[in-house]
Amino acid sequence: MSTQASAVKRVKKRRPDQSMGWTPYLFVLPNLLIFSVFIVIPTIIGFVYSFHQYDGLNPMEFVGFDNYKEIFKDSEFWGALGKTARYAVIAVPSIYCVSLAVAMMLIQPLRAKGLFRSIFYWPTMISYIIVGLTWKWIFGDFGIMNYVLSLFGSEPIQFMSNPFFANLSVIIATVWSRLGFYMVIFMAGLQAIPIDYYEAARLDGASKIRVFRSITLPLLKPTTVLVVMLALIDAFKAYPLLFALTGGGPGKETTFIVQYIYETGFAKQELGMASAMSVVLFVLICLFTALQNKLSKGGED
């Protein structure tokens, strides 16, 4: 017994001191400061502004919930929110289908697979402003697309002046810029599926469509929920790409909710009203996040 006790004492002496004091917090402190300065503090200030009438120049005047009451009477706000919802309903399924198809293709044994992965992922590293300007150069009235059409004797298409083609341009640019990010997520989810299921299905003579429908999609449910909810939240926050590509036009056709909030706050100088709109949008995004967590737990079960 004495030998065992002495051995335990020697092991305890060899263990490093676990009390590191404030050292771990010092490593986290820079990121915490940046997050607080640019996220937490502006959020609190915006919430306070939402209960005041403020134009950025004159002193604030407390108005209570009047700004929120005005939001429900603002037809332009609900119009911008409706356009954003329409955009999300089209963009999110498009991103889901295209990114899943590309991910399934790039997990196959292909030559230069790494090169193709890099090509598809590369647009995600470009800023939204550059993406918008690039596609404006392609779809502009004197852009590449109309030049190609003129080579075949076709009439030019007013992509930026026609509401349908303006929205179509926005969808194409969005899918192109976000494809690589969601492709990587889908690739991780697909590679996590045990290969034994596919081998068993192959032995049973199941077709590729049946395998995709009965094995891939059900086991990919947690990843699907994550991709759909991230894309949906991203769609409701869309602004820089749209501003650079269409400027919100033609008219107000592609003026989505974030751009309308920006114009309310800085063009109309109604910072209190814009802050209240931001709070409403924040609540909507929180609801989407809560739904994501609930569906993710269901997918894991």
mmCIF file of C-alpha atoms in Angstrom:
data_model
loop_
_atom_site.group_PDB
_atom_site.id
_atom_site.type_symbol
_atom_site.label_atom_id
_atom_site.label_comp_id
_atom_site.label_asym_id
_atom_site.label_seq_id
_atom_site.Cartn_x
_atom_site.Cartn_y
_atom_site.Cartn_z
ATOM 1 C CA MET A 1 0.000 0.000 0.000
ATOM 2 C CA SER A 2 2.817 2.377 0.818
ATOM 3 C CA THR A 3 4.398 1.649 -2.558
ATOM 4 C CA GLN A 4 1.128 2.494 -4.351
ATOM 5 C CA ALA A 5 0.733 5.699 -2.335
ATOM 6 C CA SER A 6 4.244 6.831 -3.196
ATOM 7 C CA ALA A 7 3.623 6.066 -6.889
ATOM 8 C CA VAL A 8 0.447 8.167 -6.845
ATOM 9 C CA LYS A 9 2.367 11.035 -5.235
ATOM 10 C CA ARG A 10 5.055 10.849 -7.929
ATOM 11 C CA VAL A 11 2.381 10.963 -10.687
ATOM 12 C CA LYS A 12 0.719 13.990 -9.082
ATOM 13 C CA LYS A 13 4.063 15.774 -8.897
ATOM 14 C CA ARG A 14 4.663 15.178 -12.619
ATOM 15 C CA ARG A 15 1.323 16.685 -13.658
ATOM 16 C CA PRO A 16 1.614 20.292 -14.893
ATOM 17 C CA ASP A 17 -0.048 23.050 -12.964
ATOM 18 C CA GLN A 18 -3.639 23.389 -14.252
ATOM 19 C CA SER A 19 -4.175 26.839 -12.820
ATOM 20 C CA MET A 20 -3.308 29.132 -15.764
ATOM 21 C CA GLY A 21 -5.022 32.150 -14.310
ATOM 22 C CA TRP A 22 -6.078 34.770 -16.859
ATOM 23 C CA THR A 23 -3.829 33.525 -19.675
ATOM 24 C CA PRO A 24 -6.598 31.824 -21.762
ATOM 25 C CA TYR A 25 -8.791 34.914 -21.469
ATOM 26 C CA LEU A 26 -5.977 37.113 -22.768
ATOM 27 C CA PHE A 27 -5.887 35.077 -26.000
ATOM 28 C CA VAL A 28 -9.663 35.462 -26.417
ATOM 29 C CA LEU A 29 -9.679 39.147 -25.485
ATOM 30 C CA PRO A 30 -8.800 40.622 -28.944
ATOM 31 C CA ASN A 31 -11.630 38.761 -30.697
ATOM 32 C CA LEU A 32 -13.985 39.572 -27.838
ATOM 33 C CA LEU A 33 -13.158 43.268 -28.133
ATOM 34 C CA ILE A 34 -13.683 43.289 -31.900
ATOM 35 C CA PHE A 35 -16.978 41.408 -31.558
ATOM 36 C CA SER A 36 -18.148 43.784 -28.828
ATOM 37 C CA VAL A 37 -17.158 46.984 -30.662
ATOM 38 C CA PHE A 38 -18.604 46.036 -34.044
ATOM 39 C CA ILE A 39 -21.515 43.728 -33.103
ATOM 40 C CA VAL A 40 -22.687 43.913 -29.481
ATOM 41 C CA ILE A 41 -22.408 47.647 -28.848
ATOM 42 C CA PRO A 42 -23.959 48.739 -32.210
ATOM 43 C CA THR A 43 -26.804 46.271 -31.599
ATOM 44 C CA ILE A 44 -27.533 47.799 -28.186
ATOM 45 C CA ILE A 45 -27.302 51.345 -29.585
ATOM 46 C CA GLY A 46 -29.643 50.447 -32.464
ATOM 47 C CA PHE A 47 -32.143 48.958 -30.023
ATOM 48 C CA VAL A 48 -32.070 52.201 -27.987
ATOM 49 C CA TYR A 49 -32.454 54.311 -31.163
ATOM 50 C CA SER A 50 -35.537 52.310 -32.149
ATOM 51 C CA PHE A 51 -37.484 53.947 -29.289
ATOM 52 C CA HIS A 52 -36.449 57.467 -30.271
ATOM 53 C CA GLN A 53 -36.964 59.935 -33.063
ATOM 54 C CA TYR A 54 -33.456 60.765 -34.243
ATOM 55 C CA ASP A 55 -32.004 62.199 -37.456
ATOM 56 C CA GLY A 56 -28.336 62.072 -36.490
ATOM 57 C CA LEU A 57 -28.093 65.835 -35.976
ATOM 58 C CA ASN A 58 -30.693 66.999 -33.482
ATOM 59 C CA PRO A 59 -31.086 65.584 -29.963
ATOM 60 C CA MET A 60 -32.997 62.322 -29.651
ATOM 61 C CA GLU A 61 -36.643 62.428 -28.628
ATOM 62 C CA PHE A 62 -38.160 59.444 -26.865
ATOM 63 C CA VAL A 63 -41.271 58.212 -28.715
ATOM 64 C CA GLY A 64 -41.748 54.759 -27.192
ATOM 65 C CA PHE A 65 -43.245 52.220 -29.584
ATOM 66 C CA ASP A 66 -44.350 54.822 -32.143
ATOM 67 C CA ASN A 67 -41.649 53.750 -34.607
ATOM 68 C CA TYR A 68 -42.837 50.150 -34.455
ATOM 69 C CA LYS A 69 -46.420 51.266 -34.978
ATOM 70 C CA GLU A 70 -45.356 53.235 -38.046
ATOM 71 C CA ILE A 71 -43.647 50.153 -39.476
ATOM 72 C CA PHE A 72 -46.945 48.289 -39.643
ATOM 73 C CA LYS A 73 -48.408 51.210 -41.614
ATOM 74 C CA ASP A 74 -45.430 51.480 -43.987
ATOM 75 C CA SER A 75 -46.443 49.786 -47.242
ATOM 76 C CA GLU A 76 -42.942 50.246 -48.716
ATOM 77 C CA PHE A 77 -41.413 48.344 -45.810
ATOM 78 C CA TRP A 78 -43.747 45.387 -46.311
ATOM 79 C CA GLY A 79 -43.245 45.628 -50.058
ATOM 80 C CA ALA A 80 -39.466 45.389 -49.617
ATOM 81 C CA LEU A 81 -39.920 42.521 -47.172
ATOM 82 C CA GLY A 82 -42.193 40.728 -49.652
ATOM 83 C CA LYS A 83 -39.636 41.155 -52.460
ATOM 84 C CA THR A 84 -36.959 39.812 -50.145
ATOM 85 C CA ALA A 85 -39.122 36.791 -49.333
ATOM 86 C CA ARG A 86 -39.758 36.182 -53.044
ATOM 87 C CA TYR A 87 -36.036 36.400 -53.707
ATOM 88 C CA ALA A 88 -35.323 33.948 -50.875
ATOM 89 C CA VAL A 89 -37.956 31.468 -52.109
ATOM 90 C CA ILE A 90 -36.225 31.331 -55.500
ATOM 91 C CA ALA A 91 -32.576 31.742 -54.488
ATOM 92 C CA VAL A 92 -32.460 29.245 -51.614
ATOM 93 C CA PRO A 93 -33.770 26.191 -53.546
ATOM 94 C CA SER A 94 -31.542 27.144 -56.483
ATOM 95 C CA ILE A 95 -28.463 27.305 -54.257
ATOM 96 C CA TYR A 96 -29.459 24.029 -52.592
ATOM 97 C CA CYS A 97 -29.926 22.081 -55.816
ATOM 98 C CA VAL A 98 -26.865 23.430 -57.638
ATOM 99 C CA SER A 99 -24.476 23.154 -54.690
ATOM 100 C CA LEU A 100 -25.658 19.612 -53.876
ATOM 101 C CA ALA A 101 -25.271 18.525 -57.515
ATOM 102 C CA VAL A 102 -21.753 19.974 -57.724
ATOM 103 C CA ALA A 103 -20.788 18.423 -54.362
ATOM 104 C CA MET A 104 -21.980 14.984 -55.467
ATOM 105 C CA MET A 105 -19.993 15.357 -58.684
ATOM 106 C CA LEU A 106 -16.792 16.445 -56.950
ATOM 107 C CA ILE A 107 -16.701 13.613 -54.405
ATOM 108 C CA GLN A 108 -16.421 11.150 -57.296
ATOM 109 C CA PRO A 109 -12.985 9.891 -58.399
ATOM 110 C CA LEU A 110 -12.224 12.514 -61.061
ATOM 111 C CA ARG A 111 -9.012 13.800 -62.571
ATOM 112 C CA ALA A 112 -7.965 17.256 -61.367
ATOM 113 C CA LYS A 113 -10.661 17.076 -58.698
ATOM 114 C CA GLY A 114 -8.795 19.547 -56.531
ATOM 115 C CA LEU A 115 -8.622 22.042 -59.383
ATOM 116 C CA PHE A 116 -12.380 21.868 -59.973
ATOM 117 C CA ARG A 117 -13.056 22.280 -56.263
ATOM 118 C CA SER A 118 -10.881 25.375 -56.221
ATOM 119 C CA ILE A 119 -12.641 26.807 -59.279
ATOM 120 C CA PHE A 120 -16.090 26.384 -57.744
ATOM 121 C CA TYR A 121 -14.983 27.693 -54.349
ATOM 122 C CA TRP A 122 -13.061 30.703 -55.683
ATOM 123 C CA PRO A 123 -16.127 33.056 -56.098
ATOM 124 C CA THR A 124 -16.866 32.846 -52.367
ATOM 125 C CA MET A 125 -13.606 34.678 -51.654
ATOM 126 C CA ILE A 126 -14.635 37.707 -53.744
ATOM 127 C CA SER A 127 -16.443 40.595 -52.074
ATOM 128 C CA TYR A 128 -20.109 41.059 -52.920
ATOM 129 C CA ILE A 129 -19.403 44.475 -54.428
ATOM 130 C CA ILE A 130 -16.928 42.984 -56.910
ATOM 131 C CA VAL A 131 -19.367 40.169 -57.715
ATOM 132 C CA GLY A 132 -22.147 42.675 -58.404
ATOM 133 C CA LEU A 133 -19.949 44.847 -60.615
ATOM 134 C CA THR A 134 -18.701 41.791 -62.511
ATOM 135 C CA TRP A 135 -22.183 40.559 -63.320
ATOM 136 C CA LYS A 136 -23.293 44.085 -64.161
ATOM 137 C CA TRP A 137 -20.491 44.102 -66.729
ATOM 138 C CA ILE A 138 -21.934 40.859 -68.117
ATOM 139 C CA PHE A 139 -25.657 41.715 -67.995
ATOM 140 C CA GLY A 140 -25.422 45.473 -68.572
ATOM 141 C CA ASP A 141 -27.103 47.106 -71.562
ATOM 142 C CA PHE A 142 -23.713 47.173 -73.307
ATOM 143 C CA GLY A 143 -22.331 44.101 -71.548
ATOM 144 C CA ILE A 144 -20.876 40.836 -72.735
ATOM 145 C CA MET A 145 -24.220 39.033 -72.950
ATOM 146 C CA ASN A 146 -25.750 41.575 -75.313
ATOM 147 C CA TYR A 147 -22.552 41.621 -77.359
ATOM 148 C CA VAL A 148 -22.763 37.845 -77.805
ATOM 149 C CA LEU A 149 -26.441 38.132 -78.764
ATOM 150 C CA SER A 150 -25.564 40.785 -81.348
ATOM 151 C CA LEU A 151 -23.103 38.372 -82.991
ATOM 152 C CA PHE A 152 -26.051 36.078 -83.720
ATOM 153 C CA GLY A 153 -28.198 38.941 -85.005
ATOM 154 C CA SER A 154 -30.431 38.972 -81.922
ATOM 155 C CA GLU A 155 -31.886 42.106 -80.359
ATOM 156 C CA PRO A 156 -30.241 43.225 -77.085
ATOM 157 C CA ILE A 157 -32.013 42.380 -73.840
ATOM 158 C CA GLN A 158 -32.466 45.179 -71.312
ATOM 159 C CA PHE A 159 -31.428 43.084 -68.322
ATOM 160 C CA MET A 160 -31.210 46.021 -65.929
ATOM 161 C CA SER A 161 -34.407 47.728 -67.172
ATOM 162 C CA ASN A 162 -36.731 44.719 -67.255
ATOM 163 C CA PRO A 163 -38.021 43.584 -63.827
ATOM 164 C CA PHE A 164 -37.985 39.888 -64.757
ATOM 165 C CA PHE A 165 -34.440 39.902 -66.136
ATOM 166 C CA ALA A 166 -33.206 42.120 -63.301
ATOM 167 C CA ASN A 167 -34.431 39.590 -60.734
ATOM 168 C CA LEU A 168 -33.036 36.743 -62.842
ATOM 169 C CA SER A 169 -29.640 38.469 -62.926
ATOM 170 C CA VAL A 170 -29.693 38.802 -59.150
ATOM 171 C CA ILE A 171 -30.514 35.091 -58.723
ATOM 172 C CA ILE A 172 -27.732 34.009 -61.104
ATOM 173 C CA ALA A 173 -25.154 36.240 -59.406
ATOM 174 C CA THR A 174 -26.231 35.019 -55.957
ATOM 175 C CA VAL A 175 -25.996 31.336 -56.874
ATOM 176 C CA TRP A 176 -22.606 31.863 -58.544
ATOM 177 C CA SER A 177 -21.165 33.693 -55.532
ATOM 178 C CA ARG A 178 -22.483 31.325 -52.827
ATOM 179 C CA LEU A 179 -22.225 27.981 -54.619
ATOM 180 C CA GLY A 180 -18.732 27.135 -53.389
ATOM 181 C CA PHE A 181 -19.468 27.777 -49.710
ATOM 182 C CA TYR A 182 -22.474 25.463 -49.567
ATOM 183 C CA MET A 183 -20.737 22.949 -51.841
ATOM 184 C CA VAL A 184 -18.062 22.458 -49.166
ATOM 185 C CA ILE A 185 -20.716 21.891 -46.499
ATOM 186 C CA PHE A 186 -22.509 19.339 -48.666
ATOM 187 C CA MET A 187 -19.243 17.562 -49.464
ATOM 188 C CA ALA A 188 -18.549 17.168 -45.748
ATOM 189 C CA GLY A 189 -22.053 15.794 -45.199
ATOM 190 C CA LEU A 190 -21.857 13.392 -48.142
ATOM 191 C CA GLN A 191 -18.469 12.027 -47.122
ATOM 192 C CA ALA A 192 -19.767 11.416 -43.590
ATOM 193 C CA ILE A 193 -22.375 8.930 -44.877
ATOM 194 C CA PRO A 194 -21.085 5.353 -44.296
ATOM 195 C CA ILE A 195 -20.230 3.644 -47.571
ATOM 196 C CA ASP A 196 -21.733 0.381 -46.277
ATOM 197 C CA TYR A 197 -25.237 1.663 -47.055
ATOM 198 C CA TYR A 198 -24.336 2.252 -50.697
ATOM 199 C CA GLU A 199 -22.681 -1.163 -51.026
ATOM 200 C CA ALA A 200 -25.749 -2.873 -49.576
ATOM 201 C CA ALA A 201 -28.035 -0.959 -51.945
ATOM 202 C CA ARG A 202 -25.798 -1.890 -54.890
ATOM 203 C CA LEU A 203 -26.014 -5.567 -53.951
ATOM 204 C CA ASP A 204 -29.813 -5.272 -53.810
ATOM 205 C CA GLY A 205 -29.827 -3.822 -57.323
ATOM 206 C CA ALA A 206 -31.203 -0.416 -56.342
ATOM 207 C CA SER A 207 -31.064 2.264 -59.028
ATOM 208 C CA LYS A 208 -29.084 5.484 -58.553
ATOM 209 C CA ILE A 209 -32.292 7.486 -58.164
ATOM 210 C CA ARG A 210 -33.575 5.081 -55.509
ATOM 211 C CA VAL A 211 -30.236 5.222 -53.670
ATOM 212 C CA PHE A 212 -30.279 9.030 -53.739
ATOM 213 C CA ARG A 213 -33.879 9.200 -52.543
ATOM 214 C CA SER A 214 -33.709 6.470 -49.880
ATOM 215 C CA ILE A 215 -30.153 6.804 -48.565
ATOM 216 C CA THR A 216 -28.471 10.073 -49.500
ATOM 217 C CA LEU A 217 -31.291 12.526 -48.820
ATOM 218 C CA PRO A 218 -32.443 11.049 -45.458
ATOM 219 C CA LEU A 219 -28.894 10.793 -44.079
ATOM 220 C CA LEU A 220 -28.100 14.263 -45.406
ATOM 221 C CA LYS A 221 -31.007 15.857 -43.524
ATOM 222 C CA PRO A 222 -28.943 17.653 -40.819
ATOM 223 C CA THR A 223 -26.675 19.109 -43.504
ATOM 224 C CA THR A 224 -29.680 20.062 -45.621
ATOM 225 C CA VAL A 225 -31.283 21.900 -42.714
ATOM 226 C CA LEU A 226 -28.048 23.770 -42.041
ATOM 227 C CA VAL A 227 -27.592 24.799 -45.680
ATOM 228 C CA VAL A 228 -31.202 25.872 -46.163
ATOM 229 C CA MET A 229 -31.337 27.958 -43.009
ATOM 230 C CA LEU A 230 -27.943 29.612 -43.609
ATOM 231 C CA ALA A 231 -28.931 30.425 -47.178
ATOM 232 C CA LEU A 232 -32.296 31.757 -46.006
ATOM 233 C CA ILE A 233 -30.709 34.022 -43.396
ATOM 234 C CA ASP A 234 -28.140 35.141 -45.978
ATOM 235 C CA ALA A 235 -30.931 35.983 -48.426
ATOM 236 C CA PHE A 236 -32.714 38.222 -45.925
ATOM 237 C CA LYS A 237 -29.451 40.099 -45.294
ATOM 238 C CA ALA A 238 -28.639 40.570 -48.988
ATOM 239 C CA TYR A 239 -27.558 44.089 -49.887
ATOM 240 C CA PRO A 240 -24.030 44.764 -51.275
ATOM 241 C CA LEU A 241 -24.368 42.475 -54.300
ATOM 242 C CA LEU A 242 -27.801 43.861 -55.165
ATOM 243 C CA PHE A 243 -26.692 47.459 -54.718
ATOM 244 C CA ALA A 244 -23.688 46.970 -57.028
ATOM 245 C CA LEU A 245 -25.616 44.971 -59.629
ATOM 246 C CA THR A 246 -28.999 46.692 -59.965
ATOM 247 C CA GLY A 247 -28.926 49.563 -57.466
ATOM 248 C CA GLY A 248 -32.386 48.444 -56.363
ATOM 249 C CA GLY A 249 -33.886 48.995 -59.815
ATOM 250 C CA PRO A 250 -35.549 49.082 -62.145
ATOM 251 C CA GLY A 251 -37.628 51.394 -60.010
ATOM 252 C CA LYS A 252 -37.908 49.602 -56.659
ATOM 253 C CA GLU A 253 -38.141 46.111 -58.141
ATOM 254 C CA THR A 254 -34.960 44.783 -56.502
ATOM 255 C CA THR A 255 -34.966 47.054 -53.445
ATOM 256 C CA PHE A 256 -34.869 44.471 -50.674
ATOM 257 C CA ILE A 257 -35.311 44.950 -46.968
ATOM 258 C CA VAL A 258 -31.715 45.815 -45.976
ATOM 259 C CA GLN A 259 -31.402 48.414 -48.730
ATOM 260 C CA TYR A 260 -34.732 49.937 -47.705
ATOM 261 C CA ILE A 261 -33.511 50.156 -44.083
ATOM 262 C CA TYR A 262 -30.306 51.801 -45.269
ATOM 263 C CA GLU A 263 -32.213 54.355 -47.365
ATOM 264 C CA THR A 264 -34.578 55.089 -44.475
ATOM 265 C CA GLY A 265 -31.705 55.725 -42.081
ATOM 266 C CA PHE A 266 -29.250 57.628 -44.258
ATOM 267 C CA ALA A 267 -31.193 59.021 -47.236
ATOM 268 C CA LYS A 268 -34.303 60.019 -45.275
ATOM 269 C CA GLN A 269 -32.280 60.585 -42.064
ATOM 270 C CA GLU A 270 -34.792 58.671 -39.948
ATOM 271 C CA LEU A 271 -32.342 56.714 -37.820
ATOM 272 C CA GLY A 272 -34.938 55.855 -35.200
ATOM 273 C CA MET A 273 -37.295 54.338 -37.751
ATOM 274 C CA ALA A 274 -34.433 52.506 -39.482
ATOM 275 C CA SER A 275 -33.302 51.098 -36.135
ATOM 276 C CA ALA A 276 -36.816 49.823 -35.423
ATOM 277 C CA MET A 277 -36.860 48.133 -38.841
ATOM 278 C CA SER A 278 -33.488 46.570 -38.050
ATOM 279 C CA VAL A 279 -34.871 45.207 -34.788
ATOM 280 C CA VAL A 280 -37.806 43.659 -36.650
ATOM 281 C CA LEU A 281 -35.401 42.065 -39.137
ATOM 282 C CA PHE A 282 -33.230 40.867 -36.242
ATOM 283 C CA VAL A 283 -36.250 39.175 -34.663
ATOM 284 C CA LEU A 284 -37.089 37.461 -37.966
ATOM 285 C CA ILE A 285 -33.531 36.152 -38.307
ATOM 286 C CA CYS A 286 -33.646 34.922 -34.692
ATOM 287 C CA LEU A 287 -36.837 33.028 -35.520
ATOM 288 C CA PHE A 288 -35.102 31.438 -38.510
ATOM 289 C CA THR A 289 -32.175 30.456 -36.280
ATOM 290 C CA ALA A 290 -34.500 28.932 -33.669
ATOM 291 C CA LEU A 291 -36.244 26.991 -36.422
ATOM 292 C CA GLN A 292 -32.872 25.791 -37.677
ATOM 293 C CA ASN A 293 -31.939 24.486 -34.223
ATOM 294 C CA LYS A 294 -35.268 22.713 -33.853
ATOM 295 C CA LEU A 295 -35.102 21.074 -37.263
ATOM 296 C CA SER A 296 -31.443 20.150 -36.753
ATOM 297 C CA LYS A 297 -32.316 18.273 -33.572
ATOM 298 C CA GLY A 298 -35.099 16.520 -35.426
ATOM 299 C CA GLY A 299 -32.676 15.603 -38.179
ATOM 300 C CA GLU A 300 -30.211 14.133 -35.693
ATOM 301 C CA ASP A 301 -32.943 12.000 -34.134
#
